[in-house]
mmCIF file of C-alpha atoms in Angstrom:
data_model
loop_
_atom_site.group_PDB
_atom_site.id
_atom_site.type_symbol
_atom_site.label_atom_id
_atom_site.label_comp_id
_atom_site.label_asym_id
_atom_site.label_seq_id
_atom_site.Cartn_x
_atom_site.Cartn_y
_atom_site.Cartn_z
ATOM 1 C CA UNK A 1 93.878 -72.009 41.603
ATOM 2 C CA UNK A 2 96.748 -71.134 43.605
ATOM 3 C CA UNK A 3 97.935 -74.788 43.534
ATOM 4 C CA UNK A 4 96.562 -75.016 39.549
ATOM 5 C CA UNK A 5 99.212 -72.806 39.078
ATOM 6 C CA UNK A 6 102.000 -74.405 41.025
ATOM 7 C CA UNK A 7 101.652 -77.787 39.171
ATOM 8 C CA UNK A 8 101.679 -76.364 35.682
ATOM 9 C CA UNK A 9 104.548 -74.206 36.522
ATOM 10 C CA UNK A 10 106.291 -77.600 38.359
ATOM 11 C CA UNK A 11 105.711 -79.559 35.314
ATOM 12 C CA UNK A 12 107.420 -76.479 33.263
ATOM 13 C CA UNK A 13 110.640 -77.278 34.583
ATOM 14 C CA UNK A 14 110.250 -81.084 34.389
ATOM 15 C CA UNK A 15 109.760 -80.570 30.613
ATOM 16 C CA UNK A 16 112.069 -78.017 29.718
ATOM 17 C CA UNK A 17 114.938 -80.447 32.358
ATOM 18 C CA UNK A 18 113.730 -83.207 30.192
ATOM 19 C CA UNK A 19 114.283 -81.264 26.610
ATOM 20 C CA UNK A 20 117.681 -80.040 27.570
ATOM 21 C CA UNK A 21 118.631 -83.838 28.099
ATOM 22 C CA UNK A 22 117.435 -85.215 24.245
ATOM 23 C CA UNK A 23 118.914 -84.503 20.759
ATOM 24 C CA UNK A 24 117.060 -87.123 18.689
ATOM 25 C CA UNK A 25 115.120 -87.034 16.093
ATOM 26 C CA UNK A 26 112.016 -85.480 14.694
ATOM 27 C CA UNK A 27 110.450 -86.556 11.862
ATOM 28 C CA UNK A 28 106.710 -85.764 11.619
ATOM 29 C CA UNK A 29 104.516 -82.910 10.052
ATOM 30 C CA UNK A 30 101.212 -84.385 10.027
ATOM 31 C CA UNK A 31 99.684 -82.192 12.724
ATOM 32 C CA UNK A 32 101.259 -78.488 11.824
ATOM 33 C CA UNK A 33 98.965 -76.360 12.323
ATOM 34 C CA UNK A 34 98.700 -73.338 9.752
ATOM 35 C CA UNK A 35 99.217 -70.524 11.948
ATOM 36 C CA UNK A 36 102.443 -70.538 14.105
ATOM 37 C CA UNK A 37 102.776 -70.498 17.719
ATOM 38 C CA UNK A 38 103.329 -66.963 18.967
ATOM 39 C CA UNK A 39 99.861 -66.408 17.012
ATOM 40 C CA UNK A 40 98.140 -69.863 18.186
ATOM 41 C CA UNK A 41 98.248 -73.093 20.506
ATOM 42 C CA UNK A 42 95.572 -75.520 20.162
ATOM 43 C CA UNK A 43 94.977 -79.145 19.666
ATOM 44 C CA UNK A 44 96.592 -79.362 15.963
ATOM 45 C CA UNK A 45 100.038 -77.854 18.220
ATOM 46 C CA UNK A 46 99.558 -79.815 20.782
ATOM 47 C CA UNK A 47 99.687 -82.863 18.264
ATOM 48 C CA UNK A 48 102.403 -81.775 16.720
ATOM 49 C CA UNK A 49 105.210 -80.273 19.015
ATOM 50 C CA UNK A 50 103.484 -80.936 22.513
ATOM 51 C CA UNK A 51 102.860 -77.181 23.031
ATOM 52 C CA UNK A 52 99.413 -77.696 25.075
ATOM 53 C CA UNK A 53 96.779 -74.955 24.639
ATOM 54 C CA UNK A 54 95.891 -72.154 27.349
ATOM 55 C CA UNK A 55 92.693 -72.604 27.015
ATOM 56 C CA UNK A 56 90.371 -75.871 27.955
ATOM 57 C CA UNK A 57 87.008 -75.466 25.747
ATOM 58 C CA UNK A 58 86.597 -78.459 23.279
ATOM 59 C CA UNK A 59 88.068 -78.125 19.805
ATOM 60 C CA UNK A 60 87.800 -79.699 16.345
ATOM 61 C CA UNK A 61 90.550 -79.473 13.684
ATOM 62 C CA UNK A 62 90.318 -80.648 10.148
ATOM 63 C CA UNK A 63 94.531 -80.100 8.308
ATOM 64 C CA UNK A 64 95.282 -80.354 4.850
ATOM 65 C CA UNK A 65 98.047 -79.673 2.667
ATOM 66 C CA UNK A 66 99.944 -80.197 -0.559
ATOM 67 C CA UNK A 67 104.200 -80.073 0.235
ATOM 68 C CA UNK A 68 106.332 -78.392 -2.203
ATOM 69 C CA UNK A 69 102.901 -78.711 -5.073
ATOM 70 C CA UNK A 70 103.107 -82.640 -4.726
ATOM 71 C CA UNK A 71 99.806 -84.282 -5.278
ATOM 72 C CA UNK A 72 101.333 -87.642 -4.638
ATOM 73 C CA UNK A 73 102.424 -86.152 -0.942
ATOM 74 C CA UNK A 74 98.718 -84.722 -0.297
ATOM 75 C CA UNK A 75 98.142 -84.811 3.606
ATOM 76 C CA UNK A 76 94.858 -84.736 5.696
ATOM 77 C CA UNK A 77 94.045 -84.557 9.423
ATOM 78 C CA UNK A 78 91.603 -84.625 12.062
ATOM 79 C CA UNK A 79 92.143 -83.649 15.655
ATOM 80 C CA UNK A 80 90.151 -82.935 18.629
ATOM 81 C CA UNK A 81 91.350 -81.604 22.070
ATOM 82 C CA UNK A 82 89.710 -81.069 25.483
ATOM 83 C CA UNK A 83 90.390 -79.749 28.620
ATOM 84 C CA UNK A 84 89.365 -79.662 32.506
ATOM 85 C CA UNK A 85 90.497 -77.375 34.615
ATOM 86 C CA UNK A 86 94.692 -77.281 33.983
ATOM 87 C CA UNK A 87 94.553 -80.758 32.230
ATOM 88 C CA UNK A 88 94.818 -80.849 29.024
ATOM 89 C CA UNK A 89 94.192 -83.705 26.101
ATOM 90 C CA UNK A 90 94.455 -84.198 22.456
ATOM 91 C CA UNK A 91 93.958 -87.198 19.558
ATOM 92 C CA UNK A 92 94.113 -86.908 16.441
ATOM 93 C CA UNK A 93 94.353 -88.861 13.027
ATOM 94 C CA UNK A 94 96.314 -88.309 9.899
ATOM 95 C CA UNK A 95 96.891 -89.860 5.966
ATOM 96 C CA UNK A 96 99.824 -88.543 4.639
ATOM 97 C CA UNK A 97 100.731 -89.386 0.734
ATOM 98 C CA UNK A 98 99.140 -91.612 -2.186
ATOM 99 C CA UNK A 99 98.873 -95.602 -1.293
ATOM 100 C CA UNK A 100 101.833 -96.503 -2.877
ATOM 101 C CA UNK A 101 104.362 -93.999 -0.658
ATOM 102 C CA UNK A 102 101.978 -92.748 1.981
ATOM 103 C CA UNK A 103 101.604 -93.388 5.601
ATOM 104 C CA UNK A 104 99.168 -93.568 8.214
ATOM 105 C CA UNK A 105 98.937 -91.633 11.579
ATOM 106 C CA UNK A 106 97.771 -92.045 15.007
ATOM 107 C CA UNK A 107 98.681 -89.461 17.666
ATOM 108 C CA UNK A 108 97.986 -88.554 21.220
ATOM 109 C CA UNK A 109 98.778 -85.991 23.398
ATOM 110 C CA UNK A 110 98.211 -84.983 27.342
ATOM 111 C CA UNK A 111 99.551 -82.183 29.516
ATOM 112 C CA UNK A 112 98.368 -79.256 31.611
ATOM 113 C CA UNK A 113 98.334 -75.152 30.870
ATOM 114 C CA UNK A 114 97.088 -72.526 33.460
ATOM 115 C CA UNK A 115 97.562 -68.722 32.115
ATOM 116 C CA UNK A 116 101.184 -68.094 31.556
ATOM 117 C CA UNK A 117 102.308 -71.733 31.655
ATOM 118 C CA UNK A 118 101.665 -74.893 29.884
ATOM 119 C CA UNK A 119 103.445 -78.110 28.987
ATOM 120 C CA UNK A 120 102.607 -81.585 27.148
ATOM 121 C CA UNK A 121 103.517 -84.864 26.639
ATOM 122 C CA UNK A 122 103.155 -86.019 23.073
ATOM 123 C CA UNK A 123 103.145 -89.997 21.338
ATOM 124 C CA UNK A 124 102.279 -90.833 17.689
ATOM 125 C CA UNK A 125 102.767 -94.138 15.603
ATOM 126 C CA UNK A 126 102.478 -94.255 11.825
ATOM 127 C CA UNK A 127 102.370 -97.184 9.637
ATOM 128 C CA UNK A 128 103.153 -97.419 5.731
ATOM 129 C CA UNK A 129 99.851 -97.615 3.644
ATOM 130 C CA UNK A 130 101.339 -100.305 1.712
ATOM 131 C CA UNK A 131 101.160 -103.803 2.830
ATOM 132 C CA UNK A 132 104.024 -105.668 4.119
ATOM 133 C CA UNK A 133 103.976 -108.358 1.238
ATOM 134 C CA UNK A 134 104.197 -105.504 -1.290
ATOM 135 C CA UNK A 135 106.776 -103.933 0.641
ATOM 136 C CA UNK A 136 108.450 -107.429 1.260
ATOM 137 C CA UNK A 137 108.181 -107.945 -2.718
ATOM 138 C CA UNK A 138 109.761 -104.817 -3.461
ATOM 139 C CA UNK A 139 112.986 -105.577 -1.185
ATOM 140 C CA UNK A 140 113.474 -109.242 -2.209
ATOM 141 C CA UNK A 141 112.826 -110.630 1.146
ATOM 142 C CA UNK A 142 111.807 -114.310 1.006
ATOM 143 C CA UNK A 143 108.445 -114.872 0.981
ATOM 144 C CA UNK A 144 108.198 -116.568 4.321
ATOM 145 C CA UNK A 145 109.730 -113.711 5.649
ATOM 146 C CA UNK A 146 108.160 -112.324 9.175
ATOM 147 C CA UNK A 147 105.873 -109.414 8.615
ATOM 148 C CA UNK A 148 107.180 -105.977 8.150
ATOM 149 C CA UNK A 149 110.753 -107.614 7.333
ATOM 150 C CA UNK A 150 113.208 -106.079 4.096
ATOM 151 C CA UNK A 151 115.738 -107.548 2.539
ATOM 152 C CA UNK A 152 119.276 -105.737 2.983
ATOM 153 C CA UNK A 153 121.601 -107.347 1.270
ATOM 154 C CA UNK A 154 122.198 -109.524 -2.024
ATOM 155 C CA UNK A 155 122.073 -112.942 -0.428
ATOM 156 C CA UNK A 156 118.682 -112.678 0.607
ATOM 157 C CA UNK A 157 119.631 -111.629 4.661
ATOM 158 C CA UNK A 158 117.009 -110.146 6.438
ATOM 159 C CA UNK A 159 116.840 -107.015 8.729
ATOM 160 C CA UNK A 160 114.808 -105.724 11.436
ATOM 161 C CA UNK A 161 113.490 -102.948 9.169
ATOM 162 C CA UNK A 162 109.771 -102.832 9.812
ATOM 163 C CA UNK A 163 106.946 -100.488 7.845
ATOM 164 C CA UNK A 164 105.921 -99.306 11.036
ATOM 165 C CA UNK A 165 107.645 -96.609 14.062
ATOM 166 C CA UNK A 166 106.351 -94.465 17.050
ATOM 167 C CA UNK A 167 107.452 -91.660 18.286
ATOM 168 C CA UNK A 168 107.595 -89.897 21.931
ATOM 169 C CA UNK A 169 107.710 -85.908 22.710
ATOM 170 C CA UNK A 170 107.642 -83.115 24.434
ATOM 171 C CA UNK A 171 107.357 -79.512 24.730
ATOM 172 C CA UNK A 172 106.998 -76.866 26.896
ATOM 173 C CA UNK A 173 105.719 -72.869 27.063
ATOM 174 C CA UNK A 174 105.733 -69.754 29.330
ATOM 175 C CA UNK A 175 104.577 -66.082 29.039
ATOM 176 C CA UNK A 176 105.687 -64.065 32.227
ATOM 177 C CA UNK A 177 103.846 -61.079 31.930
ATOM 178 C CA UNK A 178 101.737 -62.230 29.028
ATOM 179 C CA UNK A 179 103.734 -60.367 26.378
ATOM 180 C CA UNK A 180 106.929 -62.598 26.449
ATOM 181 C CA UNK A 181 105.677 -65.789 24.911
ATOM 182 C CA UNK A 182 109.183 -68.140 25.371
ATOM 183 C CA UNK A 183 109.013 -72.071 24.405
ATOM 184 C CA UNK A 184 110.851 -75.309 23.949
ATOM 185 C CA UNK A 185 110.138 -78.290 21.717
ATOM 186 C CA UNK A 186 111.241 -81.487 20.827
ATOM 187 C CA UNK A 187 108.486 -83.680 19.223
ATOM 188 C CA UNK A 188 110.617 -87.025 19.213
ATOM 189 C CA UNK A 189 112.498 -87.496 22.120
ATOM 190 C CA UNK A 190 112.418 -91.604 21.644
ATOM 191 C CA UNK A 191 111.509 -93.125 18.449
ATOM 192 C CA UNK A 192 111.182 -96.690 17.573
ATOM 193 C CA UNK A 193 110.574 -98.603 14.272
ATOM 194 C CA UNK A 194 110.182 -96.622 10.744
ATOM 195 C CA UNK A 195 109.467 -92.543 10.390
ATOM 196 C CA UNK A 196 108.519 -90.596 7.118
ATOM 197 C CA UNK A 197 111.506 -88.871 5.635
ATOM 198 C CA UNK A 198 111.259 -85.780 7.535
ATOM 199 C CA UNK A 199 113.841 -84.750 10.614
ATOM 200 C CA UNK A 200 113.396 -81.821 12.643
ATOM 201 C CA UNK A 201 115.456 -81.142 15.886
ATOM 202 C CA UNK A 202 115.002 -79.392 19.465
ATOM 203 C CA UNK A 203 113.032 -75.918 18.868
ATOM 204 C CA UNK A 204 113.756 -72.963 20.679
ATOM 205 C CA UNK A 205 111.334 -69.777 20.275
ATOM 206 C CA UNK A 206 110.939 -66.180 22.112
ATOM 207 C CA UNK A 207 107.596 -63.880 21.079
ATOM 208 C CA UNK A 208 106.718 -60.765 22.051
ATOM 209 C CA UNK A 209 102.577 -60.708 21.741
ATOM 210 C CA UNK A 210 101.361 -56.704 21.237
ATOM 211 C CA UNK A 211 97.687 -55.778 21.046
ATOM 212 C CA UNK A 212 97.816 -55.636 17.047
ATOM 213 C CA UNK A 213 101.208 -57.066 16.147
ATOM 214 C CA UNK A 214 103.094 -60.039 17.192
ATOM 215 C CA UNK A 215 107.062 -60.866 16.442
ATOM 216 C CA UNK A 216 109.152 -64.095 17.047
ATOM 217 C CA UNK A 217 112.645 -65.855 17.021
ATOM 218 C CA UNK A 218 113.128 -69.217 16.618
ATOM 219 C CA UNK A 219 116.163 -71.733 16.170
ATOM 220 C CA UNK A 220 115.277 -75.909 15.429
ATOM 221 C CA UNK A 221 119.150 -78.005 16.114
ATOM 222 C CA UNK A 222 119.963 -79.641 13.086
ATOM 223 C CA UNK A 223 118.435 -83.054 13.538
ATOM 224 C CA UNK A 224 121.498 -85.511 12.615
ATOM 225 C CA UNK A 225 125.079 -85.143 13.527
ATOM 226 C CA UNK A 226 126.370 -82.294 11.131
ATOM 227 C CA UNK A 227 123.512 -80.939 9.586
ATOM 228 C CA UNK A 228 122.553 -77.073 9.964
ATOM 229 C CA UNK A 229 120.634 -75.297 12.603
ATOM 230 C CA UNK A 230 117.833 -73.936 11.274
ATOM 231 C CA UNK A 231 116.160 -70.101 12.398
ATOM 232 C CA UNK A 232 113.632 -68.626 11.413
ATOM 233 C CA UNK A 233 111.764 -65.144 12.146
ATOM 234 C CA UNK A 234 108.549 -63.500 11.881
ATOM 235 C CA UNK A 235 106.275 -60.822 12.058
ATOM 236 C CA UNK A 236 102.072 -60.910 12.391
ATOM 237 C CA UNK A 237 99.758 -57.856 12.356
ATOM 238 C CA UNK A 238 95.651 -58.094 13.459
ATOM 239 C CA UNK A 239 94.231 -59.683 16.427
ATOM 240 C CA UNK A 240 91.534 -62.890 17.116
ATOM 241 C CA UNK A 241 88.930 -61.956 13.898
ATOM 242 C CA UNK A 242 91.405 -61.670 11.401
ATOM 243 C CA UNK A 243 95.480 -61.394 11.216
ATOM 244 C CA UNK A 244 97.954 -61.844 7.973
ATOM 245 C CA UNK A 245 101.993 -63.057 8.892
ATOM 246 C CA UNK A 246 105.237 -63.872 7.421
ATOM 247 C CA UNK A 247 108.118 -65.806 8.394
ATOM 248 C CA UNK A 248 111.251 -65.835 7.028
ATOM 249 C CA UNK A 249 113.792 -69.360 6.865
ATOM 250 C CA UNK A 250 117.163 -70.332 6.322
ATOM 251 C CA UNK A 251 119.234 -73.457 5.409
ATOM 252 C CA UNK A 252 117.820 -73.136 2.297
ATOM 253 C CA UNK A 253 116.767 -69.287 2.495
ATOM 254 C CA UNK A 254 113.113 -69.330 1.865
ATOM 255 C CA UNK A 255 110.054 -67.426 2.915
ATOM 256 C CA UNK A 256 105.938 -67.771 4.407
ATOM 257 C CA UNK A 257 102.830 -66.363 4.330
ATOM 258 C CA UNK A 258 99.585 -67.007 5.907
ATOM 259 C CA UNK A 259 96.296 -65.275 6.694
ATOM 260 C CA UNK A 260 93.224 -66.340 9.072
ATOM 261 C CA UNK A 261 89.991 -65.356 10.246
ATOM 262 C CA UNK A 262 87.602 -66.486 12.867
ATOM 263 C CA UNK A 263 83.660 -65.752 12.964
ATOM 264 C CA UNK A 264 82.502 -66.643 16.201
ATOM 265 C CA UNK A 265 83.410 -70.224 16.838
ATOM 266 C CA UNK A 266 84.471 -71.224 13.627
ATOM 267 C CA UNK A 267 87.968 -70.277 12.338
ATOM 268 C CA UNK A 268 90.035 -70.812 9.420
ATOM 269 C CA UNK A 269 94.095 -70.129 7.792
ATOM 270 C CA UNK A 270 95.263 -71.152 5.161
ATOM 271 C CA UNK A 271 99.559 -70.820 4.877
ATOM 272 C CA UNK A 272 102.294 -71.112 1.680
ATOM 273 C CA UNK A 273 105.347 -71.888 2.009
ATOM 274 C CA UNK A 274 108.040 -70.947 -1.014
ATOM 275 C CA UNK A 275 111.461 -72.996 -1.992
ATOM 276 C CA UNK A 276 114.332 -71.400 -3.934
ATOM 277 C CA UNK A 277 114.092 -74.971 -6.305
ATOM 278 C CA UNK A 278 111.434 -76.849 -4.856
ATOM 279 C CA UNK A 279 107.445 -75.977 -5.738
ATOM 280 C CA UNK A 280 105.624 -73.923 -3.199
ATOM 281 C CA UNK A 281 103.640 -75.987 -0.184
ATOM 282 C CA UNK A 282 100.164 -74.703 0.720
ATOM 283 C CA UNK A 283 98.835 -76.030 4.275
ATOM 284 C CA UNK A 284 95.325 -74.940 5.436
ATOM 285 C CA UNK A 285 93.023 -75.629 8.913
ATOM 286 C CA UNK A 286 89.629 -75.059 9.505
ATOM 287 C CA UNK A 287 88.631 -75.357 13.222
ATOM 288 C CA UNK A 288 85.763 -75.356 15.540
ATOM 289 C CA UNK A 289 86.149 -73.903 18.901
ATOM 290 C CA UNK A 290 85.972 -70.611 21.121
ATOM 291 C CA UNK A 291 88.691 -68.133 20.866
ATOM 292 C CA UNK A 292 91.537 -67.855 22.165
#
């Protein structure tokens, strides 16, 4: 145990070294689970910002969601997670938008997490639903054009653009005294190839976890060279069977809500997200697996 410990803590540092180090890009949403991380870490987090779960029983996640009341942007997921001892391992698979804009998603994730400490390695590669002689067509690239290839300019030149891209993460979490929840994420450390249209940057977050009520801070770096920093803060009242939260955003100023329950294994949340010009975005997750 005693050594358990030592590793996941070891591999704490080596994560949050590693984090410090990269400013890149982040671009994918397909995993987001409903419920934020002070409340939650499981597979569908683990997925999507590396943050492995403290506990190693066997889960099932099914995601879906509608951003800002788009049925053409329609997203649904599947992931599963697993752990032994203080490993930790999650896959999943996503479908993100209508065939003629959509993508598809592939992700996998490994790490370690003992009580108080956990870290994670995360790597996902998406591909364009379309075909690359549609998406050829539509460019004007010649028709013996290499696979995945788009015209750029007017004379017919060719670029390396592709339909395709992968991504690598990580992320990290501790809780000294398991009422100080602090973490650090950055979901694409490396990226290669084509992402959906969607940047977010290194995540900072601090938590304090009560019995009943739960509170956060949390601050993403803009993702490109001058954008805005993003914060956000929120507040959570109930406990494992049922708890209600919202979360408050800026750059634009906007607001969340979110409620889940859990009956023995099974659990669900549903979460809605409002814009000051954009329709509202509705995510919800229904998951198999023992509490946490």
């Amino acid at each position: 145990m005693k050594v358990a410990k030592h590793r996941a803590r070891v591999g704490v540092v080596v994560a949050l070294a590693i984090l410090t180090l990269g400013a890149t890009r982040s671009r994918a949403q397909e995993f987001a689970p409903a419920a934020p991380e002070p409340l939650v870490m499981g597979a569908a987090s683990m997925l999507d910002q590396a943050l492995a779960p403290e506990r190693r029983a066997p889960e099932l996640v099914i995601l879906g969601g509608r951003p800002f009341g788009l049925a053409a942007l329609d997203a649904a997921a599947v992931a599963a997670g697993l752990g032994w001892r203080s490993l930790r391992g999650a896959a999943g698979l996503a479908r993100s938008g209508d065939p003629a804009i959509g993508w598809s998603t592939v992700a996998f994730a490994i790490g370690g997490a003992t009580p108080g400490a956990g870290y994670a390695l995360r790597v996902a590669a998406r591909r364009d639903r379309r075909s690359d002689a549609a998406i050829a067509a539509e460019s004007g690239a010649p028709p013996d054009a290499p696979p995945g290839t788009i015209a750029t300019d007017l004379g017919g030149g060719t670029s390396a653009g592709v339909n395709a891209g992968g991504e690598l993460g990580a992320g990290a979490w501790i809780a000294p005294g398991r009422v100080v929840l602090l973490w650090v994420a950055h979901p694409q450390l490396v990226t290669r190839g084509a992402a959906p249209p969607l940047a977010r940057g290194l995540e900072c977050g601090v938590a304090w976890r009560g019995s009943r009520v739960r509170a956060w801070l949390a601050r993403e770096l803009a993702a490109a060279p001058g954008g805005s920093d993003t914060h956000r803060a929120g507040i959570a009242f109930g406990g494992v069977d049922a708890s209600a939260w919202v979360e408050a955003r800026d750059a634009p100023l906007r607001a969340g809500l979110g409620v889940a329950a859990r009956a023995g294994p099974f659990a669900v949340g549903v979460r809605v997200d409002a814009h000051p010009v954009l329709p509202q975005s509705v995510r919800f997750e229904c998951a198999l697996g023992s509490a946490p």
